[in-house]
PDB file of C-alpha atoms in Angstrom:
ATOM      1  CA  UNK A 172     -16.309  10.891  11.287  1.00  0.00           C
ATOM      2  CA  UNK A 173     -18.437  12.407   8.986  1.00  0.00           C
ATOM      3  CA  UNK A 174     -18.350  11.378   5.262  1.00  0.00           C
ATOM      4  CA  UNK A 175     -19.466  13.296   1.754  1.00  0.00           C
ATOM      5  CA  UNK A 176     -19.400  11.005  -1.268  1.00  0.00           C
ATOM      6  CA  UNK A 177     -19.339  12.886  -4.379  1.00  0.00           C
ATOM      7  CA  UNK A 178     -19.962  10.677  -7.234  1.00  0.00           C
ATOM      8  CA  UNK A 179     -22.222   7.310  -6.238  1.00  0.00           C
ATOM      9  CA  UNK A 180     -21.062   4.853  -7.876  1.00  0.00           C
ATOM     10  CA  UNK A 181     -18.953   1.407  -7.941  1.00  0.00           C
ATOM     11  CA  UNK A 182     -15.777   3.228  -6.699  1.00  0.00           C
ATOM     12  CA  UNK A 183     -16.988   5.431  -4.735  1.00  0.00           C
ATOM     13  CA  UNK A 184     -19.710   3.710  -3.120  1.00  0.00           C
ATOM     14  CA  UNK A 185     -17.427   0.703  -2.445  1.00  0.00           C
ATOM     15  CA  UNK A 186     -14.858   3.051  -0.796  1.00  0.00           C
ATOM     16  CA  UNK A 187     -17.650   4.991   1.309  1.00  0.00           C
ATOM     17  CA  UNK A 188     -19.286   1.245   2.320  1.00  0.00           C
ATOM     18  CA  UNK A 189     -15.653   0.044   3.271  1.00  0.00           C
ATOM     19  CA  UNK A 190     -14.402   2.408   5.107  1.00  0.00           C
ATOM     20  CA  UNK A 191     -18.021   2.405   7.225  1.00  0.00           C
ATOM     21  CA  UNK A 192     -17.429  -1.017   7.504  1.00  0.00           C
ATOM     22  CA  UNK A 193     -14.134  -1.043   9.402  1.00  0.00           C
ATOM     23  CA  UNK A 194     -14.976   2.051  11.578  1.00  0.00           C
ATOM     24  CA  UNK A 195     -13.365   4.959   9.613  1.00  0.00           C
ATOM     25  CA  UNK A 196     -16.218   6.676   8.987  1.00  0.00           C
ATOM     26  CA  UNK A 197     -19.442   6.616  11.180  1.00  0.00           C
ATOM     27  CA  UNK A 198     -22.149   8.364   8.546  1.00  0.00           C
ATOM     28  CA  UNK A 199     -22.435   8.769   4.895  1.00  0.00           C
ATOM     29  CA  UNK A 200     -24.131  11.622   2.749  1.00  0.00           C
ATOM     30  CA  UNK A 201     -24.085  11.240  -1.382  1.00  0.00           C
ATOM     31  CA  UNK A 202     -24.365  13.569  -4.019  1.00  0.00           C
ATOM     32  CA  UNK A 203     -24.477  12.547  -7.952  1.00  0.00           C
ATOM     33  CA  UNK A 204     -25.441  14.559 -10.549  1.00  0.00           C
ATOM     34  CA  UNK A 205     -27.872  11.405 -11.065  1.00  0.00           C
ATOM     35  CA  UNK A 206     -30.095  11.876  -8.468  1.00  0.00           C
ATOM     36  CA  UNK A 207     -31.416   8.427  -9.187  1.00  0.00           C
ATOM     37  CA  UNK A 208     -27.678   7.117  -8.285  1.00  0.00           C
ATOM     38  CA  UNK A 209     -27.731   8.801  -5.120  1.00  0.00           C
ATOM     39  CA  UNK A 210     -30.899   7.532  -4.044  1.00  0.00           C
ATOM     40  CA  UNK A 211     -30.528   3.764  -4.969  1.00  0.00           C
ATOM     41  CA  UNK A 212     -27.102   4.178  -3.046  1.00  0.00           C
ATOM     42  CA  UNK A 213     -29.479   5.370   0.260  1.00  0.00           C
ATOM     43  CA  UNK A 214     -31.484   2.249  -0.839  1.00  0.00           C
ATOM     44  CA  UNK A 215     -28.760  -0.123  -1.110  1.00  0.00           C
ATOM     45  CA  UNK A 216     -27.333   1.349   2.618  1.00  0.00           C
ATOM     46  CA  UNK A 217     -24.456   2.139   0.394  1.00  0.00           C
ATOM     47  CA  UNK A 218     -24.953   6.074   2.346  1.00  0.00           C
ATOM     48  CA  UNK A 219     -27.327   7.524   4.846  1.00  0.00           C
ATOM     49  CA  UNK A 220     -28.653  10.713   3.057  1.00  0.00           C
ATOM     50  CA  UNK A 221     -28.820  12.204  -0.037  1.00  0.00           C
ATOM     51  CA  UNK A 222     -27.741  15.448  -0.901  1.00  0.00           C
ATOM     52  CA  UNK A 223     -28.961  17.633  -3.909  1.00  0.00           C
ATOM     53  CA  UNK A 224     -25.998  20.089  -4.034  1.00  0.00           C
ATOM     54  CA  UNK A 225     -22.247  19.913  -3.040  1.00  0.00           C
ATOM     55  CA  UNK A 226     -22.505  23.012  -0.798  1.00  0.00           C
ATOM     56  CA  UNK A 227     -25.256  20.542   1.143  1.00  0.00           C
ATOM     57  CA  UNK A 228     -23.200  17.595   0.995  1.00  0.00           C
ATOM     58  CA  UNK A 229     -20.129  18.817   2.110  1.00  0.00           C
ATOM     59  CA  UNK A 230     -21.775  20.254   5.056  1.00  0.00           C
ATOM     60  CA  UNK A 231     -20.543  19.421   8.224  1.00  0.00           C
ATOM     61  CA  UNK A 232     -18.333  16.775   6.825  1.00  0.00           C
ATOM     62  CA  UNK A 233     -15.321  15.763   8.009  1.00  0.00           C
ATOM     63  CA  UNK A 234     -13.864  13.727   4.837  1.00  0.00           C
ATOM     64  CA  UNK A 235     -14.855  14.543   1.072  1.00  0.00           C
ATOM     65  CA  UNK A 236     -14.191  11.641  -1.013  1.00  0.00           C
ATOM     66  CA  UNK A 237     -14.596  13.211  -4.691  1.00  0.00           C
ATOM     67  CA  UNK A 238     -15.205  10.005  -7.131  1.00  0.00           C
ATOM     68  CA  UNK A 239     -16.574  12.029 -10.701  1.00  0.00           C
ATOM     69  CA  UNK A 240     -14.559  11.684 -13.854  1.00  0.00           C
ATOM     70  CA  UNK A 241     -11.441  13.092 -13.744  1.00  0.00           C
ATOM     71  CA  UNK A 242     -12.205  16.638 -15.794  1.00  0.00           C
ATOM     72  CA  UNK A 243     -15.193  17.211 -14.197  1.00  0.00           C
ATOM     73  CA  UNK A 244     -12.840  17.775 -10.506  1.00  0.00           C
ATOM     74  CA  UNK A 245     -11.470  21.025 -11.189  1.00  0.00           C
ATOM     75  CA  UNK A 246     -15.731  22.500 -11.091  1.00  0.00           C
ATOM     76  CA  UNK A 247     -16.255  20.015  -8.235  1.00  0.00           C
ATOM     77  CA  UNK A 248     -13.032  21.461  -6.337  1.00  0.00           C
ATOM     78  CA  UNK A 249     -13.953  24.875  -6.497  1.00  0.00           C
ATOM     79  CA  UNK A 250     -17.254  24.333  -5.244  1.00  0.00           C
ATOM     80  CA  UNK A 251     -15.976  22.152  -1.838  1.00  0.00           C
ATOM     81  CA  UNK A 252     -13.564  24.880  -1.314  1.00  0.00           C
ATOM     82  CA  UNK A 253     -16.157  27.576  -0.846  1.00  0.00           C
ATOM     83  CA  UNK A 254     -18.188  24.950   1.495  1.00  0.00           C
ATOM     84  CA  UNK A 255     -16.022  22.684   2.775  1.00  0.00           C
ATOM     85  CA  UNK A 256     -15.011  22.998   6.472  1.00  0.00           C
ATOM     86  CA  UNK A 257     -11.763  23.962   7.070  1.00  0.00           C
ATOM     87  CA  UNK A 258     -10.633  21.050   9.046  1.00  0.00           C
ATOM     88  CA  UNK A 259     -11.785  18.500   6.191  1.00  0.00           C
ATOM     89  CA  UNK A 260      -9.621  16.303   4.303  1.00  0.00           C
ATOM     90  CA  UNK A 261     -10.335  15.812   0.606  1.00  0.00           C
ATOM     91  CA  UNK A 262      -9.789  12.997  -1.171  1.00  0.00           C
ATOM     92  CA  UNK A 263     -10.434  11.442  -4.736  1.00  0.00           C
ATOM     93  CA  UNK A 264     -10.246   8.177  -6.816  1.00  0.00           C
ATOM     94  CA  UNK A 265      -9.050   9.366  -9.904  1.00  0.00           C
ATOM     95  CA  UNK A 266      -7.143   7.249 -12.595  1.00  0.00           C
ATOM     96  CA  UNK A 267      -4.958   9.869 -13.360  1.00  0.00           C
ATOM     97  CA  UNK A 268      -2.690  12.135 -11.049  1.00  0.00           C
ATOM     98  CA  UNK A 269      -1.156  15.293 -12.628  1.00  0.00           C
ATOM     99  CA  UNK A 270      -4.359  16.643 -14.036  1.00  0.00           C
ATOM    100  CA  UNK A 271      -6.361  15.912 -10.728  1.00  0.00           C
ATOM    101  CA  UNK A 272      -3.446  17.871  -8.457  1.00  0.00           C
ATOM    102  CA  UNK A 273      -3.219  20.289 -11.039  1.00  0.00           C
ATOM    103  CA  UNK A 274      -7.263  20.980 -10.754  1.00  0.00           C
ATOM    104  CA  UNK A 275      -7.027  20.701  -6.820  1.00  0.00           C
ATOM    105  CA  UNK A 276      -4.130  23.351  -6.580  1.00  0.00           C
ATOM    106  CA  UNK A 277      -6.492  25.824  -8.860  1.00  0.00           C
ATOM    107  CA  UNK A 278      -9.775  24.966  -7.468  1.00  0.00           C
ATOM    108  CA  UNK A 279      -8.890  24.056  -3.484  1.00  0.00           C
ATOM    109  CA  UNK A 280      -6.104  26.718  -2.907  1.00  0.00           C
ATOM    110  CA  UNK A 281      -9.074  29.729  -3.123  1.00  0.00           C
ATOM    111  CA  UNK A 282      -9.651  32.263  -0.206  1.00  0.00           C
ATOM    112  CA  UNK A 283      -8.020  31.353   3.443  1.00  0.00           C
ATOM    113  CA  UNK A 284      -8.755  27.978   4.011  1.00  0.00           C
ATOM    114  CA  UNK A 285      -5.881  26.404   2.355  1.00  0.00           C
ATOM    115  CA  UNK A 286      -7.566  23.095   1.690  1.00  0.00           C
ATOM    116  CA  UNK A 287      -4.928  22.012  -1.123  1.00  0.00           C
ATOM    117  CA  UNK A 288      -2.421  20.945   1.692  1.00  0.00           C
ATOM    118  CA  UNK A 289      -5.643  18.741   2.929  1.00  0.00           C
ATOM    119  CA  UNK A 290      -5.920  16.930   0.165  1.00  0.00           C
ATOM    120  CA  UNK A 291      -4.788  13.456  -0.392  1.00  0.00           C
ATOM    121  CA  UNK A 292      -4.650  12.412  -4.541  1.00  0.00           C
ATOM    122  CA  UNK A 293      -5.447   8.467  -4.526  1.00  0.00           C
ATOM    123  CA  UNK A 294      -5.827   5.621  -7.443  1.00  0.00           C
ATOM    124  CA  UNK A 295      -7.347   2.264  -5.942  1.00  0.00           C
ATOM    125  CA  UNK A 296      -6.175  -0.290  -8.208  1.00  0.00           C
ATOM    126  CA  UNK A 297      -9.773  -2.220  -8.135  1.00  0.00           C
ATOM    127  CA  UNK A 298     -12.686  -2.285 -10.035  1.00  0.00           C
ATOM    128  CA  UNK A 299     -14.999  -4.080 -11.950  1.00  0.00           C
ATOM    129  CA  UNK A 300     -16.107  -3.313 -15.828  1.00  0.00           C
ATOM    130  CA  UNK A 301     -19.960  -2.677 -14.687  1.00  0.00           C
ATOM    131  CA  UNK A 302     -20.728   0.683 -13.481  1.00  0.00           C
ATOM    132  CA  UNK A 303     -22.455   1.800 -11.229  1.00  0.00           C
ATOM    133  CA  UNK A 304     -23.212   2.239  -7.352  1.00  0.00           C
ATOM    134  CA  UNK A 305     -25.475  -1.447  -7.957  1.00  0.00           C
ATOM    135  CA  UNK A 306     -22.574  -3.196  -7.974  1.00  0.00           C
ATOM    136  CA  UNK A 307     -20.285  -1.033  -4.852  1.00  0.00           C
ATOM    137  CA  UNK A 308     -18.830  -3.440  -2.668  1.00  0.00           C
ATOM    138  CA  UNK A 309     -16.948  -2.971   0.759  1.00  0.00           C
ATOM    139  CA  UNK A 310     -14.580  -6.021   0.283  1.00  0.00           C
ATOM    140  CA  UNK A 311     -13.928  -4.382  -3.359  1.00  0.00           C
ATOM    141  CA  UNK A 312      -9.789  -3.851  -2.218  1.00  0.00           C
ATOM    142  CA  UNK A 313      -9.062  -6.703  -0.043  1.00  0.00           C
ATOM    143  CA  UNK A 314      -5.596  -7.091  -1.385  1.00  0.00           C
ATOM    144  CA  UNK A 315      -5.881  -4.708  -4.286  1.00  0.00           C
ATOM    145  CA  UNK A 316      -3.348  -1.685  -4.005  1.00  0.00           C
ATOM    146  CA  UNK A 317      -3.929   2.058  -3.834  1.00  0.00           C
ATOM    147  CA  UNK A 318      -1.447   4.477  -4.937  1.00  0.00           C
ATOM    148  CA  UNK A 319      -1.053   7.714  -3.348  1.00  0.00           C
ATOM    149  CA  UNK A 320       0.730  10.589  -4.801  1.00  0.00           C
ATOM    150  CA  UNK A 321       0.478  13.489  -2.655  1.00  0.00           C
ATOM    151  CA  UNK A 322       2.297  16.496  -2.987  1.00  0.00           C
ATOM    152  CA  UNK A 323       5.021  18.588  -1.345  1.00  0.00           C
ATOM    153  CA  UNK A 324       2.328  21.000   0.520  1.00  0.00           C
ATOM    154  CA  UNK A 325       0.408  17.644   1.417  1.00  0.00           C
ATOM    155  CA  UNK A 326      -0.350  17.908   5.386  1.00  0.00           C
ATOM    156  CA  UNK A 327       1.152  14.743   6.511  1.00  0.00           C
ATOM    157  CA  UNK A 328      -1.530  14.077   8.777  1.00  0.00           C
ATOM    158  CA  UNK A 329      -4.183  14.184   5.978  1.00  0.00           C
ATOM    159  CA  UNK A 330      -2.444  12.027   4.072  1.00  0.00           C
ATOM    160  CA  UNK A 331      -1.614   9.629   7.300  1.00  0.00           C
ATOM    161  CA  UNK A 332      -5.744   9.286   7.717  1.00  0.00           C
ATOM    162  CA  UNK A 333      -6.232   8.491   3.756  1.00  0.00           C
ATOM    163  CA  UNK A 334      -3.750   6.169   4.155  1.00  0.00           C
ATOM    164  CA  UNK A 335      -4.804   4.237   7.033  1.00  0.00           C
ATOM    165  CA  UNK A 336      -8.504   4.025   5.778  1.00  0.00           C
ATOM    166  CA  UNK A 337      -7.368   2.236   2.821  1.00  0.00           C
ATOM    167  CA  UNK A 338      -5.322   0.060   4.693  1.00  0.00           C
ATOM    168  CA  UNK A 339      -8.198  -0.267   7.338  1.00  0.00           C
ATOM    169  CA  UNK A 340     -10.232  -1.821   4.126  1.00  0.00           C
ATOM    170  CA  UNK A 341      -7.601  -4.218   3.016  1.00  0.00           C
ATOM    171  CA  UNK A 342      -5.753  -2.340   0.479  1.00  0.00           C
ATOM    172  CA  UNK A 343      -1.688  -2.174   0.472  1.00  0.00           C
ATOM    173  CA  UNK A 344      -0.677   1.011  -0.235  1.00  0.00           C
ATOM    174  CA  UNK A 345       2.467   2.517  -2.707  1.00  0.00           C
ATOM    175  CA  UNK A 346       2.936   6.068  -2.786  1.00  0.00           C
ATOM    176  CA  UNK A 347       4.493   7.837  -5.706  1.00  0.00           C
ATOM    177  CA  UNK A 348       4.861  10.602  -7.962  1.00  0.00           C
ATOM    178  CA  UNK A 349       2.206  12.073  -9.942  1.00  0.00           C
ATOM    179  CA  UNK A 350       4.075  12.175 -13.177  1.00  0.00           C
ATOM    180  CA  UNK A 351       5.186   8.904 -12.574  1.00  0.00           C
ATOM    181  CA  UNK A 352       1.804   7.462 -11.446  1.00  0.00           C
ATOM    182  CA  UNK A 353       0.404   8.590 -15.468  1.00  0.00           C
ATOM    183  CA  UNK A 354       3.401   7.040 -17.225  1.00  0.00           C
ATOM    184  CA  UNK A 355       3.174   3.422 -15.782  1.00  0.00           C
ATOM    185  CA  UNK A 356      -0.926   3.689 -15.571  1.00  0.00           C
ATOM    186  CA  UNK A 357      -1.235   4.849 -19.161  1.00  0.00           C
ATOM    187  CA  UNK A 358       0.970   1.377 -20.451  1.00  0.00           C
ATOM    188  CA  UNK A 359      -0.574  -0.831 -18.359  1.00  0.00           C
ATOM    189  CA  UNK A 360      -4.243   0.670 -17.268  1.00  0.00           C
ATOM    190  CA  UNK A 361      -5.331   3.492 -19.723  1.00  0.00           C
ATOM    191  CA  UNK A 362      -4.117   2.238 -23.379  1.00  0.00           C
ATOM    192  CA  UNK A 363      -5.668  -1.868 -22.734  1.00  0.00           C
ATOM    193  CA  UNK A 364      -8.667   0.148 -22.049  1.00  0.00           C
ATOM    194  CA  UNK A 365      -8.526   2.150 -24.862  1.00  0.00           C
ATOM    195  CA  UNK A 366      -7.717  -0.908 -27.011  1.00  0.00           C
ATOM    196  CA  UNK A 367     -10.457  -3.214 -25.872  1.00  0.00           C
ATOM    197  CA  UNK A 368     -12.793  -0.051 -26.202  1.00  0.00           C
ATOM    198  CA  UNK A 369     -11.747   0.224 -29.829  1.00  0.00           C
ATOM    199  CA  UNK A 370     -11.229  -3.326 -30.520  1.00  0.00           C
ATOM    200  CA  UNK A 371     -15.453  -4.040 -29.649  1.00  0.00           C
ATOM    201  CA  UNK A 372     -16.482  -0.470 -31.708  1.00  0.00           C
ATOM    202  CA  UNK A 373     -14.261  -1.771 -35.036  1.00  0.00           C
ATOM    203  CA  UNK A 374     -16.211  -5.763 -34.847  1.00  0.00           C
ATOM    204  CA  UNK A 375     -19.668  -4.277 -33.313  1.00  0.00           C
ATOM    205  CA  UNK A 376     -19.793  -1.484 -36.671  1.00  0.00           C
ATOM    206  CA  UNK A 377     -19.321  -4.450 -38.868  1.00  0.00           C
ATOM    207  CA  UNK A 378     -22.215  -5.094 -40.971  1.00  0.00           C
ATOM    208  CA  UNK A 379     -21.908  -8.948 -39.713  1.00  0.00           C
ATOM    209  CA  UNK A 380     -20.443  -7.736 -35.943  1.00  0.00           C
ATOM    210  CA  UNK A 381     -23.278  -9.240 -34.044  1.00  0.00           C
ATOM    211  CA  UNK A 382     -22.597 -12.479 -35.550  1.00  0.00           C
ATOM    212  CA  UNK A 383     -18.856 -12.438 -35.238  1.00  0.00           C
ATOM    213  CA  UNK A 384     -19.265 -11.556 -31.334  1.00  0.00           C
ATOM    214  CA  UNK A 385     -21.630 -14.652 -30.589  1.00  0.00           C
ATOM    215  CA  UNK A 386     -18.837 -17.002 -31.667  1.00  0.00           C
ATOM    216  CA  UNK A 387     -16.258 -15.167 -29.798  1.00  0.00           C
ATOM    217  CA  UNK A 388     -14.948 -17.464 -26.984  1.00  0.00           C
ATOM    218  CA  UNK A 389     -12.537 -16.850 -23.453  1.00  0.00           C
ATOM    219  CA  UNK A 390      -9.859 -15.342 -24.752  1.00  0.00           C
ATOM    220  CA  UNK A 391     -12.173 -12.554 -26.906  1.00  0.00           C
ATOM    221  CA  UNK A 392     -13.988 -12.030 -23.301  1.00  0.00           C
ATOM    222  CA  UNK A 393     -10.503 -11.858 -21.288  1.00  0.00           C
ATOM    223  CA  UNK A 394      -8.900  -9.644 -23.779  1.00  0.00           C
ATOM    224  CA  UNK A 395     -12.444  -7.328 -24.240  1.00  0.00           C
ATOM    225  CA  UNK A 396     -14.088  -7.495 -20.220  1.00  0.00           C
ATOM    226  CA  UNK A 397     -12.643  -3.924 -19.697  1.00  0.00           C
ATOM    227  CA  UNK A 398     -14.727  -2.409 -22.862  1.00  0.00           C
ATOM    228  CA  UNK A 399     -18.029  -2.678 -20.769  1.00  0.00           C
ATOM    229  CA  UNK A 400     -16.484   0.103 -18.059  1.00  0.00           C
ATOM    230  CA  UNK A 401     -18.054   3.699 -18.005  1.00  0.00           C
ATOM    231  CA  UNK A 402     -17.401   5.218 -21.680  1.00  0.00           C
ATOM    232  CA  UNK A 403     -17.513   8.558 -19.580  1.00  0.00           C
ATOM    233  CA  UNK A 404     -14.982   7.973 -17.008  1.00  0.00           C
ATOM    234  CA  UNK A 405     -12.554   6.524 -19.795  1.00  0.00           C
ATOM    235  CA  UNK A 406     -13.163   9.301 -22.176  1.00  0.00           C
ATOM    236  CA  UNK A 407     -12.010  11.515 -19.186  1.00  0.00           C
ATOM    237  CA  UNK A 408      -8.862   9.838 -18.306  1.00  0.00           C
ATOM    238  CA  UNK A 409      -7.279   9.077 -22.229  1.00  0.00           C
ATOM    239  CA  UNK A 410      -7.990  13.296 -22.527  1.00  0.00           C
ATOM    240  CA  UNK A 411      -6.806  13.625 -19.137  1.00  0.00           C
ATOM    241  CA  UNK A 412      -3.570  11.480 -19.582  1.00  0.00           C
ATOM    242  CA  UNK A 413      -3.597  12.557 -23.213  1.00  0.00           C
ATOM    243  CA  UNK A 414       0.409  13.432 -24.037  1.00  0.00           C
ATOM    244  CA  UNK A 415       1.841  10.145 -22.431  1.00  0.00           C
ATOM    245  CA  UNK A 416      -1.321   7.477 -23.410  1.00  0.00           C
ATOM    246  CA  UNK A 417      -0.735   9.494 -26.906  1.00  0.00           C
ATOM    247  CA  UNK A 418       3.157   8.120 -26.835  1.00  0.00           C
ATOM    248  CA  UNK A 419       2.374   4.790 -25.499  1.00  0.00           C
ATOM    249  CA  UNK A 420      -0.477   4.367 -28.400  1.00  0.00           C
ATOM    250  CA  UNK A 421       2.359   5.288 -31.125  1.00  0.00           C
ATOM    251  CA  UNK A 422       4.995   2.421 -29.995  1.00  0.00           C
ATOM    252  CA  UNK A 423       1.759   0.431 -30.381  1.00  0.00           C
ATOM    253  CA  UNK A 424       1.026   1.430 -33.717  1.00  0.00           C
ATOM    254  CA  UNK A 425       4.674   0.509 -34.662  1.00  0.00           C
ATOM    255  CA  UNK A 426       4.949  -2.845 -33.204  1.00  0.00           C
ATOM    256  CA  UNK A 427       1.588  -3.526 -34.398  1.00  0.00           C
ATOM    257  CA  UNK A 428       2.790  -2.471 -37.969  1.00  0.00           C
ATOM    258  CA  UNK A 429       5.702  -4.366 -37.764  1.00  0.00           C
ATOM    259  CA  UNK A 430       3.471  -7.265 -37.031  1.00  0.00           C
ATOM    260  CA  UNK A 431       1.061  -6.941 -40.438  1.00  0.00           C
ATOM    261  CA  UNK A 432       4.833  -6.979 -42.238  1.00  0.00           C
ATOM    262  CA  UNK A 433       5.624  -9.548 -41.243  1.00  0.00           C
ATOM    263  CA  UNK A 434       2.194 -11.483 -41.020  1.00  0.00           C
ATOM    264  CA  UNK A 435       2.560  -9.977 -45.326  1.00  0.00           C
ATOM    265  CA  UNK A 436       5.814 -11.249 -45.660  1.00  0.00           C
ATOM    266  CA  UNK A 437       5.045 -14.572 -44.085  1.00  0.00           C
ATOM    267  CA  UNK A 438       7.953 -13.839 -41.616  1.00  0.00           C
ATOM    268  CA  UNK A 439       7.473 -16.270 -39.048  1.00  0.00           C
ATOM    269  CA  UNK A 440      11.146 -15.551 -36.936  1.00  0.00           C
ATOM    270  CA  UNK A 441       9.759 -11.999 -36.164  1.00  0.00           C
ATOM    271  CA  UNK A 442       6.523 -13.112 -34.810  1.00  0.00           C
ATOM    272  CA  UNK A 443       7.763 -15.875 -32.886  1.00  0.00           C
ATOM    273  CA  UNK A 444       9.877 -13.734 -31.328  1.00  0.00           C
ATOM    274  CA  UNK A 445       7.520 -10.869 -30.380  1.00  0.00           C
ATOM    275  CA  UNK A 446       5.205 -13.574 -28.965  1.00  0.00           C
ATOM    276  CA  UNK A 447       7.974 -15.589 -26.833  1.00  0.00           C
ATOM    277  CA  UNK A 448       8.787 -11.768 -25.221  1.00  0.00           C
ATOM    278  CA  UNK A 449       5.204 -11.739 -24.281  1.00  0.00           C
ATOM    279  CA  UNK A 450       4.462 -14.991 -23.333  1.00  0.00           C
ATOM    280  CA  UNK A 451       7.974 -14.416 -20.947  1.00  0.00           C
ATOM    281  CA  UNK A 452       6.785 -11.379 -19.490  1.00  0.00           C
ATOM    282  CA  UNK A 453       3.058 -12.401 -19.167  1.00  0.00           C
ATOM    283  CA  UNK A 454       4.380 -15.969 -17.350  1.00  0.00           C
ATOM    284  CA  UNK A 455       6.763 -14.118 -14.641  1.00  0.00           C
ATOM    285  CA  UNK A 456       4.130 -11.733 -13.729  1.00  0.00           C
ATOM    286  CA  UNK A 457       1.342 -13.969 -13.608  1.00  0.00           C
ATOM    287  CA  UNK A 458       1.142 -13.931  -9.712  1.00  0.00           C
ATOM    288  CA  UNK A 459       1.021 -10.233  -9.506  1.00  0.00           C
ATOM    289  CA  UNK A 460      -1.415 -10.436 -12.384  1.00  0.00           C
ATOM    290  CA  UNK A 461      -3.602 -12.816 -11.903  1.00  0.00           C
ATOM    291  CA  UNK A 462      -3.785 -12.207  -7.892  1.00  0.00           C
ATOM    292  CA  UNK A 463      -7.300 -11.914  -6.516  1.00  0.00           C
TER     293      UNK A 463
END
């Protein structure tokens, strides 16, 4: 089976050298808008051949695994759909769900080939904070899970083959709703980003923030790893996921101004007790959380 990667990089790359790996896909041709990407990706042996356009990559291909930021799909959609073959199955690696169906439906559902019921929305739960196809590894979701979220026109045979694939690599796999798949992702995956992001920008514009970050020790580095992800791909999904990370960041903003009251008031029952419901949660999730 014949693969086009669009987007080389950690993702993508990872996905393209696992599924190689364990026999889902027999050859691999990249396209980035960084041509230098795509090239250090044939370098690597990340993918075979490089490709300069999407109508060229696409070619031939049957499996399109689109891995750009999330609002750049909806251009990248409309351009496989005027290629693509009309047997392929389209994929993606997006962080967020509604706006990435919503962009295939428009963009994939053009002309006669109805490649919208061939397409497969997915969300590997893996990563690391650098970027970049340098760092793509096949072994990346060996026990990691991928959520699918495919929708009611979804050929169940196209999502059957997504499936396996990820399984093939290692993965577990939950499927769920797309609305659903943004509300849980933007408590627990979009707004720590967002918060370590802005956490590292409010110490590094300090006049003294370069000495304040070489003292910073583990728990500073656990709490902040995330902020050194693509500044790109996150500015895509908090726009993409905007009304639900936007109501997740307010109850934020209240407990967190409930917490300088009482830190002002010297109220030491109210932050005891907002820490002990942390410390709770964070304790009887710690295998899920701290799995490898």
């Amino acid at each position: 089976m014949k693969l086009a990667l669009i987007g080389v990089g950690l993702i993508g790359g990872s996905a393209a050298a696992a599924w190689r790996a364990t026999g889902g896909v027999g050859y691999v041709t990249g396209y980035d808008l960084d041509s230098g990407a795509a090239e250090r990706g044939r370098a690597l042996g990340v993918i075979d051949a490089t490709a300069t356009t999407i109508a060229q990559v696409v070619e031939g291909a049957d499996l399109v695994l689109v891995a750009v930021p999330v609002l750049a799909m909806r251009a990248v959609f409309a351009e496989v759909a005027e290629h693509a073959a009309v047997h392929a199955v389209i994929t993606d690696v997006g962080s967020t769900k509604v706006s990435v169906l919503d962009a295939a439906r428009d963009g994939l559902a053009r002309g006669d080939k109805l490649l919208f019921r061939r397409f497969v929305p997915g969300h590997p739960i893996a990563g690391r904070e650098l970027p970049g196809v340098e760092f793509a590894d096949a072994q990346l979701f060996r026990g990691k899970l991928v959520i699918t979220t495919p929708d009611d026109e979804t050929d169940a045979d196209a999502t059957t083959l997504i499936e396996s694939l990820w399984q093939r690599s290692g993965a577990r796999i939950a499927r769920m709703d797309a609305v659903e798949h943004d509300r849980i992702f933007a408590a627990v995956s979009h707004l720590p980003h967002l918060l370590a992001f802005g956490l590292v920008a409010s110490i590094a514009s300090e006049a003294d923030g370069d000495r304040k970050l070489q003292f910073a020790g583990a728990g500073f580095r656990d709490f902040t790893r995330i902020a050194a992800s693509s500044p790109a791909m996150w500015r895509d999904v908090c726009l993409a996921n905007r009304a639900t990370l936007g109501t997740e960041l307010q109850r934020y903003r209240d407990l967190l101004e409930r917490l300088q009251q009482a830190i002002g008031a010297g109220d030491a029952a109210f932050l005891e007790r907002t820490f002990a419901v942390a410390s709770d949660a964070r304790r009887r999730h710690a295998p899920t959380l701290d799995a490898e």
